[in-house]
PDB file of N, CA and C in Angstrom:
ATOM      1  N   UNK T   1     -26.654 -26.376  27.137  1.00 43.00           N
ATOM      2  CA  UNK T   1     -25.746 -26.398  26.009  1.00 43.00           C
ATOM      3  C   UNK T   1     -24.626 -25.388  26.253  1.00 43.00           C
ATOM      4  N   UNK T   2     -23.229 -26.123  26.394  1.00 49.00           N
ATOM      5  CA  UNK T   2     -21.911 -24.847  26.477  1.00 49.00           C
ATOM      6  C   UNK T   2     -22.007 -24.076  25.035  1.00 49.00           C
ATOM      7  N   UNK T   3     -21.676 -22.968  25.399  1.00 62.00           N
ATOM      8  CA  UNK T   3     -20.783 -22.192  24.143  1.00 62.00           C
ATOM      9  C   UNK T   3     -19.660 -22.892  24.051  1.00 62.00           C
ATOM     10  N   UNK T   4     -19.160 -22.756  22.266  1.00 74.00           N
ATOM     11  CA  UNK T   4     -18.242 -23.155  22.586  1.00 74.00           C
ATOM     12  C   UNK T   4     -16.796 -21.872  22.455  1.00 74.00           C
ATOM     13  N   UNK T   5     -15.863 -21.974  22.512  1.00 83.00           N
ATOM     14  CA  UNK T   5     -15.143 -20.749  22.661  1.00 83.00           C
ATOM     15  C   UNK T   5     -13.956 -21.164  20.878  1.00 83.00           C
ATOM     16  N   UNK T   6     -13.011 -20.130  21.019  1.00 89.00           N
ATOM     17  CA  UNK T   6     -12.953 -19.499  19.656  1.00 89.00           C
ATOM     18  C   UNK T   6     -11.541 -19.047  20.040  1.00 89.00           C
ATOM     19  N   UNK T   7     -10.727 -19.446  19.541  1.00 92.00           N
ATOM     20  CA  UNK T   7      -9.285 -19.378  19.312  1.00 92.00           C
ATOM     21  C   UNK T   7      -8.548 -19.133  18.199  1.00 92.00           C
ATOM     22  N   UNK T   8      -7.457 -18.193  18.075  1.00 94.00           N
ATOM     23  CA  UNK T   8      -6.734 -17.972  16.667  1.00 94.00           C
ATOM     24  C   UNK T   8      -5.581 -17.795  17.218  1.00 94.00           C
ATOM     25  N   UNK T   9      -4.581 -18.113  16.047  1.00 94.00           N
ATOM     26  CA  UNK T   9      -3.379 -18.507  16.302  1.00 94.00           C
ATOM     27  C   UNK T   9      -2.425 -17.941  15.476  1.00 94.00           C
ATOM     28  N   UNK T  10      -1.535 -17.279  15.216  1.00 93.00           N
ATOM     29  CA  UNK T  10      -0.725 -17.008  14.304  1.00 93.00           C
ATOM     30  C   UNK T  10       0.144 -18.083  14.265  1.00 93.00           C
ATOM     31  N   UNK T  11       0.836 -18.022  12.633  1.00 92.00           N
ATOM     32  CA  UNK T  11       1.800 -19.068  12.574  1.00 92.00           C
ATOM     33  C   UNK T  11       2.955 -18.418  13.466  1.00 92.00           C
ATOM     34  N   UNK T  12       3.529 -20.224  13.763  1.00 92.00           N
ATOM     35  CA  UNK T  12       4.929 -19.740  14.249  1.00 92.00           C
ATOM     36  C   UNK T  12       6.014 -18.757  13.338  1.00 92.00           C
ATOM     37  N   UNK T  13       6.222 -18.612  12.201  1.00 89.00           N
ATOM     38  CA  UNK T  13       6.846 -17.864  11.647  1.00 89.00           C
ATOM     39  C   UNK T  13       6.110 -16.227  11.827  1.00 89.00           C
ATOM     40  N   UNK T  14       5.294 -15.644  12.813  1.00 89.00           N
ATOM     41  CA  UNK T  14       4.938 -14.649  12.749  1.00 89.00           C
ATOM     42  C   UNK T  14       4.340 -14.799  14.373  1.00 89.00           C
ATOM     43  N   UNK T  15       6.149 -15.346  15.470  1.00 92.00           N
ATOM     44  CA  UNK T  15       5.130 -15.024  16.448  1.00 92.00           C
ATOM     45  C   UNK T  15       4.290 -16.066  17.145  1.00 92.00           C
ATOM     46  N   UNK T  16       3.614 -17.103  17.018  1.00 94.00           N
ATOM     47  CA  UNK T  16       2.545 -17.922  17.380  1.00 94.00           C
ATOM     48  C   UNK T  16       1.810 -17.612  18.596  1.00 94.00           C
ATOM     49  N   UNK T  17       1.303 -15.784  18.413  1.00 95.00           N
ATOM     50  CA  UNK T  17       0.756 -15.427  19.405  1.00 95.00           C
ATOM     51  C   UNK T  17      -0.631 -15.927  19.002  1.00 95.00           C
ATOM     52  N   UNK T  18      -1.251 -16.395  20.428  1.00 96.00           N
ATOM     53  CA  UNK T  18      -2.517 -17.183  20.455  1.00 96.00           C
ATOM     54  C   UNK T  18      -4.056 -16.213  21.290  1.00 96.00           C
ATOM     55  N   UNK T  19      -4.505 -15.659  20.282  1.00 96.00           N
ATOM     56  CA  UNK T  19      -5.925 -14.582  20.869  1.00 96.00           C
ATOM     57  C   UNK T  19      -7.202 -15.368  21.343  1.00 96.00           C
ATOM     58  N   UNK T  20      -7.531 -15.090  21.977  1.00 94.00           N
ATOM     59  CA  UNK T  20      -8.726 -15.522  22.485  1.00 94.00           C
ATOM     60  C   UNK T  20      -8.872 -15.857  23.821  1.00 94.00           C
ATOM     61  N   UNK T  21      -9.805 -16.371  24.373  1.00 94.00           N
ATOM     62  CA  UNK T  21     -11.326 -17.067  23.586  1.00 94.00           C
ATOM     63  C   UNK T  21     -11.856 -15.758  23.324  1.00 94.00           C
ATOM     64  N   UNK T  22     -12.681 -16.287  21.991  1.00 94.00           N
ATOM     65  CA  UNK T  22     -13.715 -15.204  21.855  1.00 94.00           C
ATOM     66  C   UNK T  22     -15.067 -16.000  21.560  1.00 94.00           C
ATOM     67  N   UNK T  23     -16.129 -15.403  22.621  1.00 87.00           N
ATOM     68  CA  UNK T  23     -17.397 -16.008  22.764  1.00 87.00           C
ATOM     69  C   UNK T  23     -18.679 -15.663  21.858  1.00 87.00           C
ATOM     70  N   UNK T  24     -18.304 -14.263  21.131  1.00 87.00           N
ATOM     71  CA  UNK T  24     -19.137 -13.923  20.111  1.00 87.00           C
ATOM     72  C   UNK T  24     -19.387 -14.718  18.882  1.00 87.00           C
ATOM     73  N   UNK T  25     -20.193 -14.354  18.357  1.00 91.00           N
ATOM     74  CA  UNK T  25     -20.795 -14.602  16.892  1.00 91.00           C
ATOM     75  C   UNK T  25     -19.515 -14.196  15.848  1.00 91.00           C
ATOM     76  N   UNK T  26     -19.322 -13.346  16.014  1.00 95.00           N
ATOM     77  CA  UNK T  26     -18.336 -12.333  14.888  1.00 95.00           C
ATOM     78  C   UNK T  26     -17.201 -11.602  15.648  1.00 95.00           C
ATOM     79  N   UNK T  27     -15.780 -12.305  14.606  1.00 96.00           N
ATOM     80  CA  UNK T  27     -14.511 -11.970  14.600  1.00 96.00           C
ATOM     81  C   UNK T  27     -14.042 -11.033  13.850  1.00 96.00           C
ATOM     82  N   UNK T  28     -13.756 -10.104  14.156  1.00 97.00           N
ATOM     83  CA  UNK T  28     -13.006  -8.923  13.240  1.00 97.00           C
ATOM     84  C   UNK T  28     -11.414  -9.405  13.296  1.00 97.00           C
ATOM     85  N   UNK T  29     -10.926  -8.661  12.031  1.00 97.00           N
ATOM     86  CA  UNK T  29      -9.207  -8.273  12.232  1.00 97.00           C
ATOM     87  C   UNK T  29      -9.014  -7.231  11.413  1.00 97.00           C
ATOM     88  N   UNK T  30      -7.666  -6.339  11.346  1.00 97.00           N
ATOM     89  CA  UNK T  30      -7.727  -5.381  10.755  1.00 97.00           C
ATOM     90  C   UNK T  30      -6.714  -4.157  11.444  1.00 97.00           C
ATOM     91  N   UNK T  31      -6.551  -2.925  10.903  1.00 96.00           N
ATOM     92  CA  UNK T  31      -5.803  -2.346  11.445  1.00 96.00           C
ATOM     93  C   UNK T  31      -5.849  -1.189  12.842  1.00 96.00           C
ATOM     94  N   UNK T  32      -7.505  -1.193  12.738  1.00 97.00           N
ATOM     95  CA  UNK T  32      -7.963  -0.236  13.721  1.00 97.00           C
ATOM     96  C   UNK T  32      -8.412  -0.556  14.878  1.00 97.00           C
ATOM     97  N   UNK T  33      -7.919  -0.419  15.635  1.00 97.00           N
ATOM     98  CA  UNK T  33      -7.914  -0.823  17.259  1.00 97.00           C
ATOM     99  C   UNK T  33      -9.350  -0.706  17.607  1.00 97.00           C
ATOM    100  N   UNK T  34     -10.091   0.480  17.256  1.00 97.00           N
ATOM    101  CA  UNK T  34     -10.940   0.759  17.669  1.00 97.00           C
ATOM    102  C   UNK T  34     -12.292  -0.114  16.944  1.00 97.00           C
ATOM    103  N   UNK T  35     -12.126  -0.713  15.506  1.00 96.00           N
ATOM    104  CA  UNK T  35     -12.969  -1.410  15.493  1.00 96.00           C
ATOM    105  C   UNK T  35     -13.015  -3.244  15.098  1.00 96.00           C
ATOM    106  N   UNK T  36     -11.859  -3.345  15.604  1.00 97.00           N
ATOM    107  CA  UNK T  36     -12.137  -5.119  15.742  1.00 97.00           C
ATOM    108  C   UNK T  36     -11.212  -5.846  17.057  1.00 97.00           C
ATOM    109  N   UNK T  37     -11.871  -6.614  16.533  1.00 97.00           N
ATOM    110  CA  UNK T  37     -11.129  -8.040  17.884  1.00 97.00           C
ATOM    111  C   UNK T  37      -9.520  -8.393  18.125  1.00 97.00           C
ATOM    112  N   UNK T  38      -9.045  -8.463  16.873  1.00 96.00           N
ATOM    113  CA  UNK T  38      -7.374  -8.566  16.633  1.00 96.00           C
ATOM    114  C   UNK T  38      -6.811  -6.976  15.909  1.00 96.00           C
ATOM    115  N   UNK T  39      -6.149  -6.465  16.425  1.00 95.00           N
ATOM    116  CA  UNK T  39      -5.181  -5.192  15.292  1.00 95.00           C
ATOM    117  C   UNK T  39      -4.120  -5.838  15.185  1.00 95.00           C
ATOM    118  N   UNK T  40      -3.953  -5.813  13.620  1.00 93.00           N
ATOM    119  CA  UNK T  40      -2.548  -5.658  13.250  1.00 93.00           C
ATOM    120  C   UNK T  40      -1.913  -4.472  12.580  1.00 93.00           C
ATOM    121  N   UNK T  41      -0.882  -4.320  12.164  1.00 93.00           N
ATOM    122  CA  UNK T  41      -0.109  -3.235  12.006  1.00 93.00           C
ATOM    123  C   UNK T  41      -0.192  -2.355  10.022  1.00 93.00           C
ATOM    124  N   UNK T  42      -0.933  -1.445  10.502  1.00 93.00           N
ATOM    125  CA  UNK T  42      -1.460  -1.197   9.098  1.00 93.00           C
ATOM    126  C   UNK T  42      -0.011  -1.117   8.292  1.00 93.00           C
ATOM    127  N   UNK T  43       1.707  -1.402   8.266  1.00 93.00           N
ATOM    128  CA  UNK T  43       2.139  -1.443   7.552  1.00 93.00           C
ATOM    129  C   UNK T  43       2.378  -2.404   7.041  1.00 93.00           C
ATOM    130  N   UNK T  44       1.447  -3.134   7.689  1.00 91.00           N
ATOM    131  CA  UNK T  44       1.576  -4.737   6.798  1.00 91.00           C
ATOM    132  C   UNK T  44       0.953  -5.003   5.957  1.00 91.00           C
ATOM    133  N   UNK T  45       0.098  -3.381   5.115  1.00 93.00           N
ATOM    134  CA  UNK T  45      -0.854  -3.582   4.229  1.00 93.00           C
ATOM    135  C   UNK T  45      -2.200  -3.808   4.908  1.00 93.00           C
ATOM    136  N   UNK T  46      -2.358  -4.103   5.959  1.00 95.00           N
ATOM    137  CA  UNK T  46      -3.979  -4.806   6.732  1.00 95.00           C
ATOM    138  C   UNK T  46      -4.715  -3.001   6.579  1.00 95.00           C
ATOM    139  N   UNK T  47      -5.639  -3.756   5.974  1.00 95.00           N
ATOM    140  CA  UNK T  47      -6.896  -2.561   5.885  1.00 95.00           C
ATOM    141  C   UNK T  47      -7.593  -2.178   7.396  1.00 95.00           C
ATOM    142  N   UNK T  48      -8.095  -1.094   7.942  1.00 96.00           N
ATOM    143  CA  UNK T  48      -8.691  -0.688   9.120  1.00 96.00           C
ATOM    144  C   UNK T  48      -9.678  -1.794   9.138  1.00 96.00           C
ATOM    145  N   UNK T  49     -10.335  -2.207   8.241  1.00 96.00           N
ATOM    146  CA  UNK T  49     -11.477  -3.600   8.590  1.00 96.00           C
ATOM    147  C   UNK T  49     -11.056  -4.939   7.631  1.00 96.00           C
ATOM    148  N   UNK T  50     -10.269  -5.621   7.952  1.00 97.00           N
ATOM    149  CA  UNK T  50     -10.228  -6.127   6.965  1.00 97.00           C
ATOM    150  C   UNK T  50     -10.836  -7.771   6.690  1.00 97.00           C
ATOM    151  N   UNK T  51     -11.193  -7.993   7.972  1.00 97.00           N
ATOM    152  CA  UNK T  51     -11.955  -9.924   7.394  1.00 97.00           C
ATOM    153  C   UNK T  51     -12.389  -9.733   8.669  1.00 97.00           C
ATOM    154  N   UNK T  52     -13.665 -10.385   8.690  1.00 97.00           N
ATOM    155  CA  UNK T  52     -14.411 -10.972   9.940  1.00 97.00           C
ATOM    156  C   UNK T  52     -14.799 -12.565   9.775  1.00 97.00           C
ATOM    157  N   UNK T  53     -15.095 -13.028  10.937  1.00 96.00           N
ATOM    158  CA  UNK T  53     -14.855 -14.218  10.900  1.00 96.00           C
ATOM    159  C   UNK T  53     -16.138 -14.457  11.575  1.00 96.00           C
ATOM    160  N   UNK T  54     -17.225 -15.531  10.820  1.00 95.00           N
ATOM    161  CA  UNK T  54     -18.600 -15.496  11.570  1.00 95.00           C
ATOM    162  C   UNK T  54     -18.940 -17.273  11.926  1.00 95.00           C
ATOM    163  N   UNK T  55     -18.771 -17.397  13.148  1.00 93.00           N
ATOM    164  CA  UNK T  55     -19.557 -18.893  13.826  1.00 93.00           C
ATOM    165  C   UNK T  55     -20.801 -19.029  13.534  1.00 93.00           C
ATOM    166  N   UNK T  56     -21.144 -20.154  12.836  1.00 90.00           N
ATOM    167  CA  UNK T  56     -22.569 -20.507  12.964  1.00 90.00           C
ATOM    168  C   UNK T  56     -23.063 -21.541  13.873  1.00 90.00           C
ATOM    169  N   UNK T  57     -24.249 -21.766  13.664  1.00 87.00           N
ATOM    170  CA  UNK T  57     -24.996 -22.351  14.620  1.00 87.00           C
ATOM    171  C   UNK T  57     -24.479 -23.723  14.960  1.00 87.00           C
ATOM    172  N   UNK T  58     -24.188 -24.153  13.639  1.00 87.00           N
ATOM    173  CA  UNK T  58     -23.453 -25.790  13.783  1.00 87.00           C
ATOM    174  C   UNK T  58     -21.855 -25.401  14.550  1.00 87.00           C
ATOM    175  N   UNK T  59     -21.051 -24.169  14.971  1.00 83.00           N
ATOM    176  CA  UNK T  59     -20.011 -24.346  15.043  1.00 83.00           C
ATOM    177  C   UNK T  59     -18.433 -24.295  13.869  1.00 83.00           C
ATOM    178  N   UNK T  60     -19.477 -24.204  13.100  1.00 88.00           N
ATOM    179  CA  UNK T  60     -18.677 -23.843  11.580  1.00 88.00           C
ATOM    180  C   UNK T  60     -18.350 -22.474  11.593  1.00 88.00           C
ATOM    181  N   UNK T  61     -17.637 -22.706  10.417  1.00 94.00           N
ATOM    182  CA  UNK T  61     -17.218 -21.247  10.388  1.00 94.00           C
ATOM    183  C   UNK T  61     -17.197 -20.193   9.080  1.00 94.00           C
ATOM    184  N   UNK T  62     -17.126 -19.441   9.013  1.00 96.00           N
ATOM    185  CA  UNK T  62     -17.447 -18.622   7.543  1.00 96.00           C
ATOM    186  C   UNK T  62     -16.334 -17.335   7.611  1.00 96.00           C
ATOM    187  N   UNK T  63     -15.117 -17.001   6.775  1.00 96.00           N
ATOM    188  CA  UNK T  63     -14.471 -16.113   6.740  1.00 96.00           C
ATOM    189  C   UNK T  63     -14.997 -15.035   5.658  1.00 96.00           C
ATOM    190  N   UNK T  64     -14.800 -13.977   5.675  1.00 96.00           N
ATOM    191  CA  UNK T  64     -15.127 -12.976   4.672  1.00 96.00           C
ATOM    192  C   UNK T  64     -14.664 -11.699   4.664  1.00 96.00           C
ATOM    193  N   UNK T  65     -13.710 -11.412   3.990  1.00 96.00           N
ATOM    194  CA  UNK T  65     -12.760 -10.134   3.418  1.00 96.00           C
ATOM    195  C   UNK T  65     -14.070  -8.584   3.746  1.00 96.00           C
ATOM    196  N   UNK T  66     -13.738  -7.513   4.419  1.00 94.00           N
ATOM    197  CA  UNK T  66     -14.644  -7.063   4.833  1.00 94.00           C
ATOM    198  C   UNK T  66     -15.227  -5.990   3.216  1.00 94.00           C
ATOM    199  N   UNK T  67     -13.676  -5.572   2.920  1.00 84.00           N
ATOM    200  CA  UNK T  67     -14.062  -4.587   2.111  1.00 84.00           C
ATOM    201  C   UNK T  67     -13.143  -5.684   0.737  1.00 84.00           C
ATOM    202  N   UNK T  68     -13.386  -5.097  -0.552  1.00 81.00           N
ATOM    203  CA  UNK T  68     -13.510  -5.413  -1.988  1.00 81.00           C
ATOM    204  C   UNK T  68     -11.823  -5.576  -1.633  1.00 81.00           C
ATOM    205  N   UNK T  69     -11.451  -4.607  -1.329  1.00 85.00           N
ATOM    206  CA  UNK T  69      -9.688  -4.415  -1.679  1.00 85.00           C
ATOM    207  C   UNK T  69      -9.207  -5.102  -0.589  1.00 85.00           C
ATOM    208  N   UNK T  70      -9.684  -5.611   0.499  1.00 92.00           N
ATOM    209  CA  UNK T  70      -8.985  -6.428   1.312  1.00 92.00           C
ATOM    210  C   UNK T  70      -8.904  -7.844   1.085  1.00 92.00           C
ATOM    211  N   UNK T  71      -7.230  -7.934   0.901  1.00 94.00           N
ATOM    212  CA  UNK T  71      -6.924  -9.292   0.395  1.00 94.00           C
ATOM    213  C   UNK T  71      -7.088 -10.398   1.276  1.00 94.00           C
ATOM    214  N   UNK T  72      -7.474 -11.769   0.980  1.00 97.00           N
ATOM    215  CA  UNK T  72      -7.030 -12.960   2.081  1.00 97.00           C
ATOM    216  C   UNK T  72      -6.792 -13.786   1.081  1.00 97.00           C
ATOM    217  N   UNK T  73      -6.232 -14.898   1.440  1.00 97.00           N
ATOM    218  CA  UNK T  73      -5.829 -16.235   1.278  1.00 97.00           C
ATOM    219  C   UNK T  73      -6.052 -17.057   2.235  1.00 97.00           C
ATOM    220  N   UNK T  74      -6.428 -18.374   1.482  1.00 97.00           N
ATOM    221  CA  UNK T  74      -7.230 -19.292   2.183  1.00 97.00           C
ATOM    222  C   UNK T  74      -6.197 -20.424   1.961  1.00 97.00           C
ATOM    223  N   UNK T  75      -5.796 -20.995   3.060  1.00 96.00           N
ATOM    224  CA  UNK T  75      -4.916 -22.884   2.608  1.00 96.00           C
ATOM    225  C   UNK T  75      -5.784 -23.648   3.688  1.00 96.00           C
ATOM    226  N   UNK T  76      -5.968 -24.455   2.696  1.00 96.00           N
ATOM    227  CA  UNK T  76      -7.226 -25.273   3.322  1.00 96.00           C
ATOM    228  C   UNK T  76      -6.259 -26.683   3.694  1.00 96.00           C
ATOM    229  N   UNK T  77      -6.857 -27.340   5.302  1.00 92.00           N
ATOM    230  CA  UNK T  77      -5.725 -28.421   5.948  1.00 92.00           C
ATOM    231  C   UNK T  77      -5.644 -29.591   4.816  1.00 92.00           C
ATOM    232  N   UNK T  78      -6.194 -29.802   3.821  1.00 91.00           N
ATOM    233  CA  UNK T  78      -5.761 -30.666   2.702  1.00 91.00           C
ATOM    234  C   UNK T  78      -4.901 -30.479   1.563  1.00 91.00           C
ATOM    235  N   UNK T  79      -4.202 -29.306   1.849  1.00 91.00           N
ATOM    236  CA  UNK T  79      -3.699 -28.952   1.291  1.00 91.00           C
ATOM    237  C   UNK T  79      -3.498 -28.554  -0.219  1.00 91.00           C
ATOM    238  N   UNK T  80      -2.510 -28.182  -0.940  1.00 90.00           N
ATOM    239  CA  UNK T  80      -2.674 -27.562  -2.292  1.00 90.00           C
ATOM    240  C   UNK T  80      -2.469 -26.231  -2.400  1.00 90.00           C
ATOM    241  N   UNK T  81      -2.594 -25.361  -3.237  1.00 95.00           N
ATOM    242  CA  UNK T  81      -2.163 -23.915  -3.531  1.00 95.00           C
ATOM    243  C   UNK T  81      -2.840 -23.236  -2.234  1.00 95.00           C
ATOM    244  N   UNK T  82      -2.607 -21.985  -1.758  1.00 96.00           N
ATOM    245  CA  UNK T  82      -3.300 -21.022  -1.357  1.00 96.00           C
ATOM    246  C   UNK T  82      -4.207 -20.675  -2.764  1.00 96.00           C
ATOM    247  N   UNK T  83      -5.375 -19.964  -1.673  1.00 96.00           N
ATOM    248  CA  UNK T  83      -6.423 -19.466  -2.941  1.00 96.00           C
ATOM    249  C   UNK T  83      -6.747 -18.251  -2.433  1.00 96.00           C
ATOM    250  N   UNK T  84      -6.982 -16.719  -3.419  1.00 96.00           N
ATOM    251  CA  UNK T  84      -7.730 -15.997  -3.107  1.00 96.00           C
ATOM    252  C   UNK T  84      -9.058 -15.995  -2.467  1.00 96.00           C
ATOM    253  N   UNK T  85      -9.485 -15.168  -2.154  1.00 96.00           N
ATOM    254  CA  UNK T  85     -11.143 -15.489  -1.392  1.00 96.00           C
ATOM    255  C   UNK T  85     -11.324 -13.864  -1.913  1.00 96.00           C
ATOM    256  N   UNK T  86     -12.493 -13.388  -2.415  1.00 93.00           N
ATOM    257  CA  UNK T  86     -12.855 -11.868  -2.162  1.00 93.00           C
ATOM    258  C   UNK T  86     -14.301 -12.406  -1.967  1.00 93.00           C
ATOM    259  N   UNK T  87     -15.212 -13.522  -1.131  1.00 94.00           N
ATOM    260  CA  UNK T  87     -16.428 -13.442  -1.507  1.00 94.00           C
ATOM    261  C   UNK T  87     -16.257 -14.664   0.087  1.00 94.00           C
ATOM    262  N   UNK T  88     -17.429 -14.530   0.882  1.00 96.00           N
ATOM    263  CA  UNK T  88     -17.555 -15.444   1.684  1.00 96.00           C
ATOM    264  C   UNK T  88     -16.714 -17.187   1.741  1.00 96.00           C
ATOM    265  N   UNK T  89     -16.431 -17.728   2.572  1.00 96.00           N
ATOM    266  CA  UNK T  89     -15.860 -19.166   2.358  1.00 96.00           C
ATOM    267  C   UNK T  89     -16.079 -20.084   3.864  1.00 96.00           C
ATOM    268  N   UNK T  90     -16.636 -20.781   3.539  1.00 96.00           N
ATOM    269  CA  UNK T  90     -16.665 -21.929   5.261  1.00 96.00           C
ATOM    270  C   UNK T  90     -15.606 -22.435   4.948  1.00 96.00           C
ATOM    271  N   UNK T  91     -14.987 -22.531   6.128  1.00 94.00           N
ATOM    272  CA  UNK T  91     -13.530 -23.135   6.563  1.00 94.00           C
ATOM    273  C   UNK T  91     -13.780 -24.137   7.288  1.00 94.00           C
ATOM    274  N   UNK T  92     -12.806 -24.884   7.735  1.00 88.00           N
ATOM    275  CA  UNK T  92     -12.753 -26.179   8.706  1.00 88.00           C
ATOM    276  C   UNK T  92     -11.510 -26.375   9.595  1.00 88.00           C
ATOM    277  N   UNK T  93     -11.396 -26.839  10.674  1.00 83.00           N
ATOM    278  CA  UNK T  93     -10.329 -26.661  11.580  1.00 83.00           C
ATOM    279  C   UNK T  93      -9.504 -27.855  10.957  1.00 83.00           C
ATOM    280  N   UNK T  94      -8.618 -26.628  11.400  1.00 88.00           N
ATOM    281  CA  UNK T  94      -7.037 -26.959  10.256  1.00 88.00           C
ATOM    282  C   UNK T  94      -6.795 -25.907   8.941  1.00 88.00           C
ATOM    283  N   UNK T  95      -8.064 -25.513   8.386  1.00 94.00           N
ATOM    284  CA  UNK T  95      -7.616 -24.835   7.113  1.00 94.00           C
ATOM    285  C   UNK T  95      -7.242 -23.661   7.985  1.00 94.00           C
ATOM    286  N   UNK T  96      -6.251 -22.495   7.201  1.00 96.00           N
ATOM    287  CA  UNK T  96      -5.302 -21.163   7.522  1.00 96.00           C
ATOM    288  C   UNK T  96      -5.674 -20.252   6.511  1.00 96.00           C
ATOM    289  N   UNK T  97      -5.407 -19.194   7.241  1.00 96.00           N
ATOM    290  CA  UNK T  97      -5.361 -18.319   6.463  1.00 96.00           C
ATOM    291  C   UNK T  97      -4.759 -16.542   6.775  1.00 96.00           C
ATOM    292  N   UNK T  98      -4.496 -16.009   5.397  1.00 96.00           N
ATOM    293  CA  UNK T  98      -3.539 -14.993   5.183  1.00 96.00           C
ATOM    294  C   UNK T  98      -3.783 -13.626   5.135  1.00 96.00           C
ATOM    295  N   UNK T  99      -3.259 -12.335   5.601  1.00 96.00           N
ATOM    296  CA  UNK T  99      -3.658 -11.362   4.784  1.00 96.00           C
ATOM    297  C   UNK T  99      -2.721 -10.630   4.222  1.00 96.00           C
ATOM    298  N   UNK T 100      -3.458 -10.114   3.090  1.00 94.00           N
ATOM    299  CA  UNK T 100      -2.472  -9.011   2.904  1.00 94.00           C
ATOM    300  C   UNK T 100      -2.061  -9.989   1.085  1.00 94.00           C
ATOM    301  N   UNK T 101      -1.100 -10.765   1.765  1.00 94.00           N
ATOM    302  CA  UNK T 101      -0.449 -11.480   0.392  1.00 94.00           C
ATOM    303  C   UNK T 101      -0.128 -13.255   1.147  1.00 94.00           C
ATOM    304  N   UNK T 102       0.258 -14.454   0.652  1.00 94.00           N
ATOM    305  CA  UNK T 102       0.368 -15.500   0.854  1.00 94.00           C
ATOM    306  C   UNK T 102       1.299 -15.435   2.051  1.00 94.00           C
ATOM    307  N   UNK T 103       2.425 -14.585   1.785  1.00 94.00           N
ATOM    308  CA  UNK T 103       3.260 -14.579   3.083  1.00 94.00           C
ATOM    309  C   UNK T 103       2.721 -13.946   3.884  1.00 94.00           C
ATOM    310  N   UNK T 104       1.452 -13.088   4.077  1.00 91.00           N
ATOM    311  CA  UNK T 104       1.419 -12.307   5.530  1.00 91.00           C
ATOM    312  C   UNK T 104       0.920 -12.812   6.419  1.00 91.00           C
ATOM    313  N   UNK T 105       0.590 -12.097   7.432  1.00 90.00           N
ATOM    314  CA  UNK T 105      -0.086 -12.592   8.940  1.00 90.00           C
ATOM    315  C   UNK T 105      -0.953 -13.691   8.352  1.00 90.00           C
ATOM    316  N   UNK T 106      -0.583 -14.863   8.693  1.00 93.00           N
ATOM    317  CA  UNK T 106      -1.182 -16.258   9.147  1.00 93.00           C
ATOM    318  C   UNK T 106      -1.947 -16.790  10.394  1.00 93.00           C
ATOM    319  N   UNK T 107      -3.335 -16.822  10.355  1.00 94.00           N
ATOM    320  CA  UNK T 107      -3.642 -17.570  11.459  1.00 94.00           C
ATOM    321  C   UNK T 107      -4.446 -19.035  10.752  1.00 94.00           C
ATOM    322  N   UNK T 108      -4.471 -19.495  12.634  1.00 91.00           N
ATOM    323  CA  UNK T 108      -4.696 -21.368  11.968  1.00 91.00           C
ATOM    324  C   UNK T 108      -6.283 -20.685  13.237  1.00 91.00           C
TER     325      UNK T 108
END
């Protein structure tokens, strides 16, 4: 059985720099270099930990805001409003998502 590998993408309006593969279980992002997978720039509001991103067994996926005050937004590929998230969410390829506020760092 392959692993399968793990790609993120920023939107083109921020860049469409493309990270990965990542072969782990668990995706960090956030502002501190020292403890996750992606840093972004804490003046963009991004908390030192701010969402990890966990593969399950089926290949699915589960996003989750690390700490209370770290914001995300979720646009799911069927589109409709962005939605807050402060509590776990399975995603599906195609749905995006934000931090910070609706306009910030976007990945697909």
């Amino acid at each position: 059985m392959s692993k399968s590998l793990t790609f993120l993408q920023l939107s083109p309006e921020f860049g469409g720099t493309k990270f990965g593969p990542f072969e782990g279980v668990e995706i960090r992002l956030g502002s501190d270099p020292q403890r996750n997978d992606i840093t972004l720039p804490e003046a963009l509001g991004v908390s030192p930990e701010h969402l990890k991103i966990l593969r399950q067994q089926d290949d699915s996926y589960i996003i989750a805001p690390i700490d209370r005050t770290a914001t995300v937004y979720i646009f799911r590929a069927s589109g409709g409003k962005p939605k807050q998230i402060t509590t776990p969410v399975a995603v599906i390829s195609g749905d995006a998502f934000a931090l910070v506020t609706e306009e910030g760092p976007r990945f697909f």
